Amino acid sequence: MPRWALLAGLGLIAAPALAATITGMAAYGDWRTDAPGVVRHITATYIPKDVPAPPGVAPPSVVARPAGAELKTLPGFTATVFAKLEGPRQVRVAPNGDIFVAESQPGRIMVLRAGAGAAKPSATETFAEGLSRPFGIAFYPLGPNPQWVYVANTGSVVRFPYRNGDLKARGPAQVVVPALPRGGYHWTRDLAFSDDGRTMFVSVGSDSNVAEGMSKKSPAEVAAWQRTHALGAAWDKEENRADVLAYDPAGKGGHVFAAGIRNCVSMATNPITHALWCVTNERDLLGDNLPPDYATQVKPGAFYGWPWWYIGDRQDPRHEGERADLKGKVTVPDVLLQPHSAPLGIAFYEARGPGAFPAEYRGDAFVALHGSWNRAKRTGYKIVRVMLKNGQPTGEYEDFVTGFVVDDHAVWGRPVGVAVAHDGALLVADDGGDVLWRIAYGHH
Amino acid sequence: MAITRGWTVALAAASTALAAVVAIAQPAGVPARGADVFDDRCSECHALTGVHQGPSLVGVVGRRAGAEAGYAYTPAMKAAGVTWTAAELDRFLQGPKKLIPGTAMAVIISDPTERRDLIAYLGTLKAH
């Protein structure tokens, strides 16, 4: 009997994925049914009806790590605290292996350096500070010798001159995009460059839950608006929000790349297909099981539904009767995640070498779920593996790391950004526990 | 214990005196600017009408922590024993988890002017 099976039999660790993929209503579980190896497939053909949750749901207490509490991983994996930080959010790894972390609330970009297989960083420096809720980080040009570190503040995109090995910004920030829409519900702005290096994507979440305050347009006004705006683009305070915007790397030529994406918190490009991917937080106050959050390929010019529609041609009851012109034009996202999971980070896994995860992980994506507030029983608070075959999503996702939830009212960690270190370990920022986790395979 | 209590009283007196000095030394917050700070930093979780992710902040200045009816506070907030004076809000907003470990509140407002403006704005939010 393999060691994991013995330990699993003793209830010490979870068994790997032996059970069938959970579908239908059973896939709408909560933290009590989460465990490494559990695979769910939420489909657009089965979206339950629901009613708004009763009042009294709220974010959890974020408590200190209870004595003896450990994260749960699959056999062969370990999860250890790699570094202590202050409110770490986004994580990106530079071409030379240095680890950049956005401490958004304190307004800093930190950089950590560690040797292959090291359990702790050998150096931790403040790369830049005095920023305005920085979140997105990207290196440009692509390839081994970037000249710039781009950072997305909540209201702008800036870049710092950079050479491999810099632990401090070697010059002041240059403004690339001076004014992104800001304020309201969603403050994170992520950055990604297209794999051909020509396009800079900037994700901007909505100003509100579901555009409750947006003015109404008549069908004629809608038609006039659509003639000069991207399919499904919103207006008023929601203009250029709930979108992925695209610019050239100098910050010129800004336009809506895709619309109706309520809050695309993190983006990544698929290494096989080069498609842009995004993880999105869907709307609240429709019910515990509505609507699914998602990870999806973002197609140019596509409209993903917000605020009038969701998951295809399902009309949001708060916009009953509006925008019939968009019915049939709503792109259904690729991978539906349990409603209110709050996916905040995504990274594709490509590592090879002695510390890499087993080969079957290559080409899959890891997504960090910050966890629910608008739900009676908590869901999220875990890292999941999104399954792909030859770069195409199967729709399934598997619990990869769980264990942050203490009970219905308290958690001791909230995962945000994910990135793959050069030694193959998965790094996970946790702004509940104020740490960076290192998920490693084998003795690396 | 008498000595401890004496120290507490002395500290309280000192911090009151300090607060008075600070109040004299600093300009008053500007509520209109505070409204922008509220929209930018608070409105994701706090609505002006009723409970959202966080409790309503209408009437928060002068209210006891954890006392808004209908909101599911964390045990930490319920047990905080804090009354939201302008000075306590100023401390809290510099590092909520430092003042009340276990709180769900995560936003840090490090700019003192923004904090002052925001607290001035919160002071205008009165229940009718």
Coordinates of C-alpha atoms in Angstrom, one line a residue:
Chain A
M1 CA 0.0 0.0 0.0
P2 CA 1.4 3.4 -0.9
R3 CA 2.1 5.7 2.0
W4 CA -0.6 8.2 1.0
A5 CA -3.2 5.4 1.1
L6 CA -2.2 4.4 4.6
L7 CA -2.3 8.0 5.8
A8 CA -5.6 8.5 4.0
G9 CA -7.0 5.4 5.6
L10 CA -6.0 6.9 9.0
G11 CA -7.7 10.1 8.0
L12 CA -4.5 12.1 8.0
I13 CA -4.5 13.2 4.4
A14 CA -7.0 13.2 1.6
A15 CA -6.8 10.6 -1.0
P16 CA -6.0 11.7 -4.6
A17 CA -8.7 12.0 -7.2
L18 CA -10.2 8.5 -7.4
A19 CA -13.9 9.6 -7.2
A20 CA -15.8 10.6 -10.3
T21 CA -16.2 14.3 -11.2
I22 CA -19.0 15.9 -9.2
T23 CA -21.7 17.5 -11.4
G24 CA -25.2 18.9 -11.2
M25 CA -26.4 20.3 -7.8
A26 CA -23.8 18.2 -6.0
A27 CA -21.1 20.5 -7.5
Y28 CA -22.6 23.4 -5.6
G29 CA -21.1 22.3 -2.3
D30 CA -19.2 24.3 0.4
W31 CA -16.1 24.1 2.5
R32 CA -17.3 21.0 4.3
T33 CA -17.1 18.9 1.1
D34 CA -13.8 20.4 -0.1
A35 CA -10.7 18.2 -0.1
P36 CA -7.7 17.9 -2.3
G37 CA -8.6 15.6 -5.2
V38 CA -12.3 16.5 -5.3
V39 CA -13.2 17.3 -9.0
R40 CA -16.2 19.5 -9.9
H41 CA -17.7 20.3 -13.3
I42 CA -20.3 23.1 -13.2
T43 CA -22.0 23.3 -16.6
A44 CA -24.0 26.1 -18.2
T45 CA -26.7 23.6 -19.0
Y46 CA -27.3 23.1 -15.3
I47 CA -27.6 26.4 -13.4
P48 CA -29.9 26.1 -10.4
K49 CA -32.7 28.5 -9.6
D50 CA -32.1 30.3 -6.4
V51 CA -33.4 33.2 -4.3
P52 CA -31.4 35.9 -2.5
A53 CA -29.8 34.7 0.7
P54 CA -31.4 35.9 3.9
P55 CA -29.6 38.8 5.6
G56 CA -26.9 38.0 8.1
V57 CA -24.2 36.7 5.8
A58 CA -20.9 38.6 6.1
P59 CA -17.2 38.1 5.5
P60 CA -15.6 35.7 8.0
S61 CA -13.3 36.5 10.9
V62 CA -9.8 36.2 9.8
V63 CA -8.1 34.6 12.8
A64 CA -4.5 33.7 13.6
R65 CA -3.4 30.2 12.4
P66 CA -4.9 27.8 15.0
A67 CA -2.4 25.6 16.8
G68 CA -1.5 22.6 14.7
A69 CA -3.5 23.8 11.6
E70 CA -1.9 22.7 8.3
L71 CA -3.1 23.1 4.8
K72 CA -4.3 20.0 3.1
T73 CA -2.5 18.9 -0.1
L74 CA -2.4 15.9 -2.3
P75 CA 0.1 13.1 -1.5
G76 CA 3.6 14.1 -2.4
F77 CA 3.0 17.9 -2.0
T78 CA 3.8 20.1 0.9
A79 CA 2.5 23.6 1.8
T80 CA 4.8 25.8 3.9
V81 CA 5.1 29.4 4.8
F82 CA 7.7 30.9 2.5
A83 CA 7.7 34.5 3.6
K84 CA 5.8 36.9 5.9
L85 CA 4.4 40.0 4.2
E86 CA 1.8 42.7 4.8
G87 CA -1.4 42.1 2.8
P88 CA 0.2 40.3 -0.2
R89 CA -2.0 40.2 -3.2
Q90 CA -0.6 39.7 -6.7
V91 CA 2.5 37.6 -7.3
R92 CA 4.6 37.5 -10.5
V93 CA 8.0 35.8 -11.2
A94 CA 10.6 37.8 -13.2
P95 CA 12.5 36.1 -16.0
N96 CA 15.5 35.7 -13.7
G97 CA 13.4 34.0 -11.0
D98 CA 13.0 36.9 -8.6
I99 CA 9.5 37.0 -7.0
F100 CA 7.6 40.2 -7.2
V101 CA 4.7 40.7 -4.8
A102 CA 2.2 43.5 -4.6
E103 CA 1.4 44.6 -1.0
S104 CA -1.6 46.6 -2.2
Q105 CA -2.9 48.3 0.9
P106 CA 0.5 49.5 2.1
G107 CA 1.2 50.6 -1.5
R108 CA 4.4 48.6 -2.1
I109 CA 6.0 46.2 -4.6
M110 CA 8.3 43.8 -2.8
V111 CA 10.8 41.5 -4.4
L112 CA 12.0 38.2 -2.9
R113 CA 14.9 36.1 -4.1
A114 CA 15.4 32.4 -3.3
G115 CA 17.6 29.7 -4.6
A116 CA 16.1 26.6 -6.2
G117 CA 14.4 24.5 -3.6
A118 CA 14.9 27.0 -0.9
A119 CA 12.3 27.0 1.9
K120 CA 12.8 30.8 2.5
P121 CA 13.9 33.8 0.5
S122 CA 17.6 34.8 0.9
A123 CA 16.7 38.5 0.2
T124 CA 13.6 40.6 0.6
E125 CA 13.6 44.2 -0.6
T126 CA 11.1 46.9 -1.3
F127 CA 11.2 47.4 -5.1
A128 CA 8.9 50.4 -5.1
E129 CA 6.7 52.2 -2.6
G130 CA 4.2 55.1 -2.3
L131 CA 2.0 53.5 -4.9
S132 CA -1.8 53.6 -5.0
R133 CA -3.1 50.1 -4.3
P134 CA -0.8 48.4 -6.8
F135 CA -1.9 45.0 -7.9
G136 CA -1.0 44.1 -11.5
I137 CA 2.7 43.4 -12.3
A138 CA 4.2 42.6 -15.7
F139 CA 7.7 42.5 -17.2
Y140 CA 8.3 44.0 -20.6
P141 CA 9.6 43.2 -23.2
L142 CA 8.7 39.6 -22.9
G143 CA 11.7 37.2 -22.9
P144 CA 14.8 36.9 -20.8
N145 CA 15.8 40.6 -20.6
P146 CA 12.9 42.9 -19.7
Q147 CA 13.6 46.6 -19.5
W148 CA 10.6 47.6 -17.5
V149 CA 8.4 46.4 -14.6
Y150 CA 4.9 47.6 -15.3
V151 CA 2.7 48.1 -12.3
A152 CA -1.1 48.8 -12.3
N153 CA -2.2 51.2 -9.6
T154 CA -5.9 51.4 -9.0
G155 CA -6.1 54.5 -11.1
S156 CA -3.1 54.3 -13.5
V157 CA -0.5 52.1 -15.1
V158 CA 3.1 53.0 -14.5
R159 CA 6.5 51.4 -15.3
F160 CA 9.8 51.3 -13.6
P161 CA 13.1 50.9 -15.5
Y162 CA 14.5 47.4 -14.8
R163 CA 17.4 45.1 -15.4
N164 CA 17.6 41.5 -14.3
G165 CA 18.7 41.3 -10.7
D166 CA 17.4 44.7 -9.6
L167 CA 16.0 44.6 -6.1
K168 CA 15.2 48.3 -6.1
A169 CA 13.6 50.3 -8.9
R170 CA 16.6 51.9 -10.7
G171 CA 14.5 55.0 -11.5
P172 CA 11.2 56.8 -10.9
A173 CA 7.9 55.5 -12.2
Q174 CA 7.0 56.6 -15.7
V175 CA 3.3 57.0 -16.3
V176 CA 2.0 54.7 -19.1
V177 CA -1.8 55.1 -18.7
P178 CA -2.5 58.2 -16.6
A179 CA -6.1 57.7 -15.7
L180 CA -7.9 54.4 -15.4
P181 CA -11.5 54.6 -14.1
R182 CA -11.4 54.2 -10.3
G183 CA -13.6 54.2 -7.3
G184 CA -16.7 52.2 -6.3
Y185 CA -16.6 48.4 -5.8
H186 CA -13.6 47.1 -7.5
W187 CA -10.1 48.6 -7.1
T188 CA -7.7 45.9 -8.4
R189 CA -6.2 46.4 -11.9
D190 CA -4.3 43.5 -13.4
L191 CA -1.8 43.6 -16.3
A192 CA -0.8 41.1 -19.0
F193 CA 1.0 41.4 -22.3
S194 CA 0.0 39.4 -25.3
D195 CA 2.5 36.8 -26.3
D196 CA 3.4 38.7 -29.4
G197 CA 4.3 41.7 -27.1
R198 CA 2.1 44.1 -29.0
T199 CA -0.8 44.5 -26.6
M200 CA -1.0 45.4 -23.0
F201 CA -4.2 44.2 -21.4
V202 CA -5.6 46.0 -18.3
S203 CA -8.5 44.5 -16.4
V204 CA -10.9 47.0 -14.7
G205 CA -13.8 45.7 -12.6
S206 CA -17.2 47.2 -12.4
D207 CA -18.0 50.3 -10.2
S208 CA -21.0 48.5 -8.7
N209 CA -22.5 45.1 -8.0
V210 CA -24.9 45.1 -11.0
A211 CA -25.0 48.6 -12.4
E212 CA -28.0 49.5 -10.2
G213 CA -27.5 53.2 -10.6
M214 CA -26.8 53.2 -14.3
S215 CA -29.2 55.3 -16.4
K216 CA -31.7 53.5 -18.7
K217 CA -31.5 54.0 -22.4
S218 CA -34.3 53.5 -24.9
P219 CA -33.8 51.0 -27.7
A220 CA -32.9 53.8 -30.1
E221 CA -30.4 55.2 -27.6
V222 CA -28.9 51.8 -27.1
A223 CA -28.6 51.3 -30.9
A224 CA -26.8 54.7 -31.1
W225 CA -24.5 53.8 -28.2
Q226 CA -23.6 50.4 -29.7
R227 CA -22.6 51.9 -33.0
T228 CA -19.6 53.6 -31.4
H229 CA -18.9 51.2 -28.5
A230 CA -17.8 47.6 -27.9
L231 CA -20.5 45.0 -27.9
G232 CA -22.2 45.2 -24.5
A233 CA -20.2 48.1 -23.2
A234 CA -21.8 49.8 -20.2
W235 CA -22.1 53.6 -19.6
D236 CA -22.1 56.3 -17.0
K237 CA -19.8 55.4 -14.1
E238 CA -19.5 51.9 -15.7
E239 CA -18.0 53.2 -18.9
N240 CA -14.7 51.3 -19.5
R241 CA -15.4 49.2 -16.5
A242 CA -16.3 45.5 -16.2
D243 CA -14.0 45.2 -19.1
V244 CA -10.6 44.1 -20.3
L245 CA -9.0 47.1 -21.9
A246 CA -6.2 46.9 -24.4
Y247 CA -3.4 49.4 -25.1
D248 CA -0.1 49.3 -26.9
P249 CA 2.9 48.9 -24.5
A250 CA 3.4 52.7 -24.5
G251 CA -0.2 53.1 -23.2
K252 CA -1.6 54.4 -26.5
G253 CA -4.6 53.2 -28.5
G254 CA -6.7 52.3 -25.5
H255 CA -9.9 50.5 -26.3
V256 CA -12.3 47.9 -24.9
F257 CA -11.0 44.4 -25.7
A258 CA -13.9 42.5 -24.2
A259 CA -16.9 43.7 -22.1
G260 CA -19.4 42.5 -19.6
I261 CA -16.8 40.8 -17.4
R262 CA -17.9 42.0 -14.0
N263 CA -14.5 41.8 -12.2
C264 CA -11.6 40.2 -14.0
V265 CA -9.2 40.3 -11.1
S266 CA -6.3 38.4 -12.7
M267 CA -5.2 37.5 -16.2
A268 CA -2.6 35.1 -17.7
T269 CA -1.9 34.0 -21.2
N270 CA -2.1 30.3 -22.1
P271 CA 1.4 29.1 -23.0
I272 CA 0.0 26.7 -25.7
T273 CA -2.8 28.6 -27.4
H274 CA -1.5 32.2 -26.4
A275 CA -5.1 33.0 -25.5
L276 CA -5.7 35.6 -22.8
W277 CA -7.4 34.1 -19.7
C278 CA -9.1 35.8 -16.9
V279 CA -10.7 34.9 -13.6
T280 CA -13.9 36.8 -12.8
N281 CA -15.9 37.5 -9.8
E282 CA -19.6 37.5 -10.7
R283 CA -22.4 39.4 -9.1
D284 CA -23.9 39.2 -5.6
L285 CA -27.3 39.1 -4.0
L286 CA -28.9 36.7 -6.5
G287 CA -28.6 33.6 -4.2
D288 CA -26.1 31.2 -2.6
N289 CA -25.9 29.3 -5.9
L290 CA -26.1 32.1 -8.4
P291 CA -24.3 32.9 -10.6
P292 CA -21.1 30.9 -11.0
D293 CA -17.8 32.8 -11.0
Y294 CA -15.5 31.8 -13.8
A295 CA -12.2 31.3 -15.5
T296 CA -12.3 31.9 -19.2
Q297 CA -10.5 32.7 -22.4
V298 CA -11.2 36.3 -23.2
K299 CA -12.1 36.6 -26.9
P300 CA -11.6 40.0 -28.6
G301 CA -14.9 41.9 -29.0
A302 CA -16.8 39.3 -26.9
F303 CA -19.4 40.2 -24.4
Y304 CA -19.7 38.1 -21.2
G305 CA -23.1 39.3 -19.9
W306 CA -22.7 41.8 -17.1
P307 CA -24.9 43.5 -16.0
W308 CA -27.9 42.5 -18.0
W309 CA -27.3 38.8 -18.6
Y310 CA -25.2 36.0 -17.0
I311 CA -23.8 32.6 -18.1
G312 CA -25.3 33.0 -21.6
D313 CA -28.9 34.0 -22.1
R314 CA -30.0 34.2 -18.5
Q315 CA -31.4 37.6 -17.7
D316 CA -30.5 39.3 -14.4
P317 CA -33.8 40.0 -12.7
R318 CA -32.6 43.4 -11.7
H319 CA -32.5 44.3 -15.4
E320 CA -35.7 42.5 -16.5
G321 CA -36.7 43.4 -20.0
E322 CA -33.5 45.3 -20.8
R323 CA -31.1 44.8 -23.7
A324 CA -33.0 42.1 -25.6
D325 CA -30.6 43.1 -28.4
L326 CA -27.8 41.3 -26.6
K327 CA -29.7 38.0 -26.2
G328 CA -27.8 35.3 -28.2
K329 CA -24.7 37.4 -28.2
V330 CA -23.4 36.6 -24.7
T331 CA -20.3 34.5 -24.6
V332 CA -20.6 31.6 -22.1
P333 CA -17.4 31.4 -20.0
D334 CA -15.2 28.3 -20.3
V335 CA -14.8 27.1 -16.7
L336 CA -17.6 27.8 -14.2
L337 CA -16.6 27.9 -10.6
Q338 CA -18.9 27.6 -7.5
P339 CA -20.8 30.9 -7.1
H340 CA -19.1 33.4 -4.7
S341 CA -15.8 31.5 -4.7
A342 CA -14.0 34.8 -5.5
P343 CA -11.3 33.7 -7.9
L344 CA -8.5 36.3 -7.6
G345 CA -5.4 34.7 -9.1
I346 CA -4.5 32.5 -12.1
A347 CA -1.3 31.0 -13.3
F348 CA -0.5 28.3 -15.9
Y349 CA 1.8 25.5 -14.9
E350 CA 4.6 24.8 -17.3
A351 CA 7.6 24.0 -15.1
R352 CA 9.9 21.1 -15.9
G353 CA 13.0 19.9 -14.0
P354 CA 13.7 18.2 -10.7
G355 CA 11.3 20.3 -8.6
A356 CA 8.4 20.3 -11.1
F357 CA 5.0 18.9 -10.3
P358 CA 4.2 15.6 -12.1
A359 CA 3.9 15.9 -15.9
E360 CA 0.1 15.7 -15.9
Y361 CA 0.0 19.2 -14.3
R362 CA 1.8 20.7 -17.3
G363 CA -0.6 23.0 -19.3
D364 CA -3.2 23.2 -16.5
A365 CA -3.9 26.4 -14.6
F366 CA -4.0 27.1 -10.9
V367 CA -6.7 29.4 -9.6
A368 CA -6.8 30.9 -6.1
L369 CA -10.2 31.3 -4.6
H370 CA -10.3 34.1 -1.9
G371 CA -13.6 32.8 -0.6
S372 CA -17.2 33.8 -0.2
W373 CA -19.1 36.4 1.8
N374 CA -22.5 36.5 0.1
R375 CA -23.3 32.8 0.8
A376 CA -24.8 31.1 3.8
K377 CA -22.1 28.3 3.8
R378 CA -18.7 29.4 2.9
T379 CA -17.0 28.3 -0.4
G380 CA -13.7 29.1 -1.9
Y381 CA -10.7 29.6 0.5
K382 CA -8.7 27.2 -1.5
I383 CA -6.5 26.7 -4.6
V384 CA -7.9 24.7 -7.4
R385 CA -6.4 23.2 -10.5
V386 CA -8.3 24.0 -13.7
M387 CA -8.0 21.1 -16.2
L388 CA -7.0 21.7 -19.8
K389 CA -6.1 19.3 -22.6
N390 CA -3.9 20.7 -25.4
G391 CA -4.6 24.2 -24.1
Q392 CA -8.4 23.7 -24.2
P393 CA -10.4 23.7 -20.9
T394 CA -12.4 20.6 -20.1
G395 CA -14.6 22.6 -17.7
E396 CA -13.5 20.6 -14.7
Y397 CA -11.5 21.8 -11.7
E398 CA -10.0 20.0 -8.8
D399 CA -9.4 21.0 -5.3
F400 CA -5.6 21.3 -5.0
V401 CA -5.0 23.0 -1.6
T402 CA -7.7 23.3 1.1
G403 CA -7.8 23.8 4.8
F404 CA -8.0 27.6 5.4
V405 CA -11.5 27.4 6.9
V406 CA -11.9 26.9 10.7
D407 CA -15.7 26.8 10.8
D408 CA -18.7 28.6 9.4
H409 CA -17.5 31.9 10.9
A410 CA -13.7 31.9 10.8
V411 CA -10.9 31.3 8.4
W412 CA -7.1 31.7 8.9
G413 CA -6.1 32.4 5.3
R414 CA -7.4 33.9 2.1
P415 CA -5.5 33.1 -1.1
V416 CA -5.1 35.8 -3.8
G417 CA -2.3 35.7 -6.3
V418 CA -0.6 32.6 -7.7
A419 CA 2.6 32.2 -9.6
V420 CA 5.0 29.4 -10.5
A421 CA 8.6 29.8 -9.1
H422 CA 11.6 28.8 -11.3
D423 CA 12.1 25.7 -9.1
G424 CA 8.6 24.5 -10.0
A425 CA 7.0 25.3 -6.7
L426 CA 3.6 27.1 -6.7
L427 CA 3.6 30.4 -4.8
V428 CA 0.4 31.6 -3.3
A429 CA -0.2 35.1 -1.7
D430 CA -2.5 35.0 1.3
D431 CA -3.7 38.4 2.5
G432 CA -5.6 36.8 5.4
G433 CA -2.6 35.2 7.0
D434 CA -0.2 37.8 5.6
V435 CA 2.1 35.2 4.1
L436 CA 3.4 33.8 0.9
W437 CA 2.9 30.0 0.7
R438 CA 5.1 27.7 -1.2
I439 CA 3.5 24.5 -2.5
A440 CA 6.2 22.1 -3.5
Y441 CA 6.3 18.5 -4.8
G442 CA 8.6 15.8 -3.5
H443 CA 11.6 16.9 -1.5
H444 CA 12.0 20.2 -3.3
Chain B
M1 CA -4.7 46.3 40.8
A2 CA -4.3 49.9 41.9
I3 CA -1.0 50.5 40.3
T4 CA -2.1 49.2 36.9
R5 CA -5.3 51.2 37.2
G6 CA -3.3 54.3 38.0
W7 CA -1.2 53.7 34.9
T8 CA -4.3 53.2 32.8
V9 CA -5.8 56.5 34.0
A10 CA -2.5 58.3 33.5
L11 CA -2.2 56.8 30.0
A12 CA -5.7 57.7 29.2
A13 CA -5.2 61.2 30.4
A14 CA -2.0 61.4 28.4
S15 CA -3.6 60.2 25.2
T16 CA -6.5 62.6 25.7
A17 CA -4.1 65.4 26.1
L18 CA -2.2 64.2 23.0
A19 CA -5.4 63.9 21.1
A20 CA -6.2 67.5 22.0
V21 CA -2.8 68.6 20.8
V22 CA -3.3 66.7 17.6
A23 CA -6.7 68.2 17.1
I24 CA -5.3 71.7 17.5
A25 CA -2.3 71.0 15.3
Q26 CA -4.2 69.5 12.4
P27 CA -6.6 71.2 10.1
A28 CA -10.2 69.9 10.1
G29 CA -11.1 67.2 7.6
V30 CA -13.1 68.2 4.5
P31 CA -16.3 66.1 4.2
A32 CA -16.6 66.6 0.5
R33 CA -13.2 65.2 -0.1
G34 CA -14.0 62.4 2.4
A35 CA -17.0 61.4 0.3
D36 CA -14.5 60.7 -2.6
V37 CA -12.3 58.7 -0.2
F38 CA -15.4 56.8 0.9
D39 CA -16.4 56.0 -2.7
D40 CA -12.8 54.9 -3.6
R41 CA -11.9 53.0 -0.5
C42 CA -15.1 51.9 1.4
S43 CA -18.0 51.5 -0.9
E44 CA -17.1 48.0 -2.0
C45 CA -18.2 46.8 1.4
H46 CA -20.1 49.6 3.1
A47 CA -23.4 50.9 1.7
L48 CA -25.1 54.1 2.8
T49 CA -28.3 52.2 3.2
G50 CA -28.3 49.0 5.1
V51 CA -26.0 46.1 5.5
H52 CA -23.7 45.1 2.7
Q53 CA -20.4 43.1 3.0
G54 CA -19.8 45.3 6.0
P55 CA -22.2 47.1 8.3
S56 CA -23.7 50.5 7.4
L57 CA -21.5 53.4 8.4
V58 CA -24.4 55.8 8.9
G59 CA -24.1 57.0 12.5
V60 CA -20.8 55.2 13.0
V61 CA -19.1 58.1 14.7
G62 CA -19.9 57.8 18.3
R63 CA -21.3 54.3 18.0
R64 CA -19.9 51.3 19.9
A65 CA -18.0 48.9 17.7
G66 CA -20.0 45.8 16.7
A67 CA -23.4 47.5 17.6
E68 CA -25.1 48.0 14.2
A69 CA -28.3 45.9 14.3
G70 CA -28.6 43.2 11.6
Y71 CA -25.0 42.9 10.8
A72 CA -23.1 39.6 11.5
Y73 CA -20.0 41.0 13.2
T74 CA -16.9 39.0 13.8
P75 CA -16.5 37.9 17.5
A76 CA -13.4 40.1 17.5
M77 CA -15.4 43.2 16.6
K78 CA -18.2 42.4 19.0
A79 CA -15.7 42.0 21.9
A80 CA -13.6 45.0 20.9
G81 CA -15.0 47.3 23.5
V82 CA -14.2 50.3 21.3
T83 CA -16.4 53.4 20.8
W84 CA -15.8 54.9 17.4
T85 CA -14.6 58.4 18.3
A86 CA -12.7 60.2 15.6
A87 CA -9.5 59.3 17.3
E88 CA -10.3 55.5 17.5
L89 CA -11.4 55.5 13.8
D90 CA -8.1 57.2 13.0
R91 CA -6.2 54.4 14.8
F92 CA -8.4 51.7 13.3
L93 CA -8.0 52.9 9.7
Q94 CA -4.2 52.9 10.0
G95 CA -4.2 49.1 10.5
P96 CA -7.5 47.4 11.4
K97 CA -6.0 44.1 12.2
K98 CA -3.5 45.7 14.5
L99 CA -6.2 47.4 16.6
I100 CA -8.7 44.5 16.4
P101 CA -7.1 41.2 15.5
G102 CA -9.7 38.9 13.8
T103 CA -11.6 41.7 12.2
A104 CA -12.8 41.1 8.6
M105 CA -12.0 44.8 7.8
A106 CA -8.9 44.8 5.5
V107 CA -8.6 48.4 4.2
I108 CA -5.7 50.5 5.3
I109 CA -5.8 54.2 4.7
S110 CA -2.3 55.3 5.3
D111 CA -2.6 59.0 4.2
P112 CA -3.4 61.1 7.3
T113 CA -5.2 63.7 5.3
E114 CA -7.4 61.1 3.6
R115 CA -8.2 59.6 7.0
R116 CA -9.1 63.0 8.4
D117 CA -11.4 63.8 5.4
L118 CA -13.0 60.4 5.5
I119 CA -13.7 60.7 9.3
A120 CA -15.2 64.2 8.7
Y121 CA -17.4 62.7 6.1
L122 CA -18.5 59.8 8.3
G123 CA -19.4 62.3 10.9
T124 CA -22.0 63.8 8.5
L125 CA -23.7 60.4 8.0
K126 CA -26.5 60.6 10.5
A127 CA -29.4 58.3 10.8
H128 CA -32.7 60.1 10.3

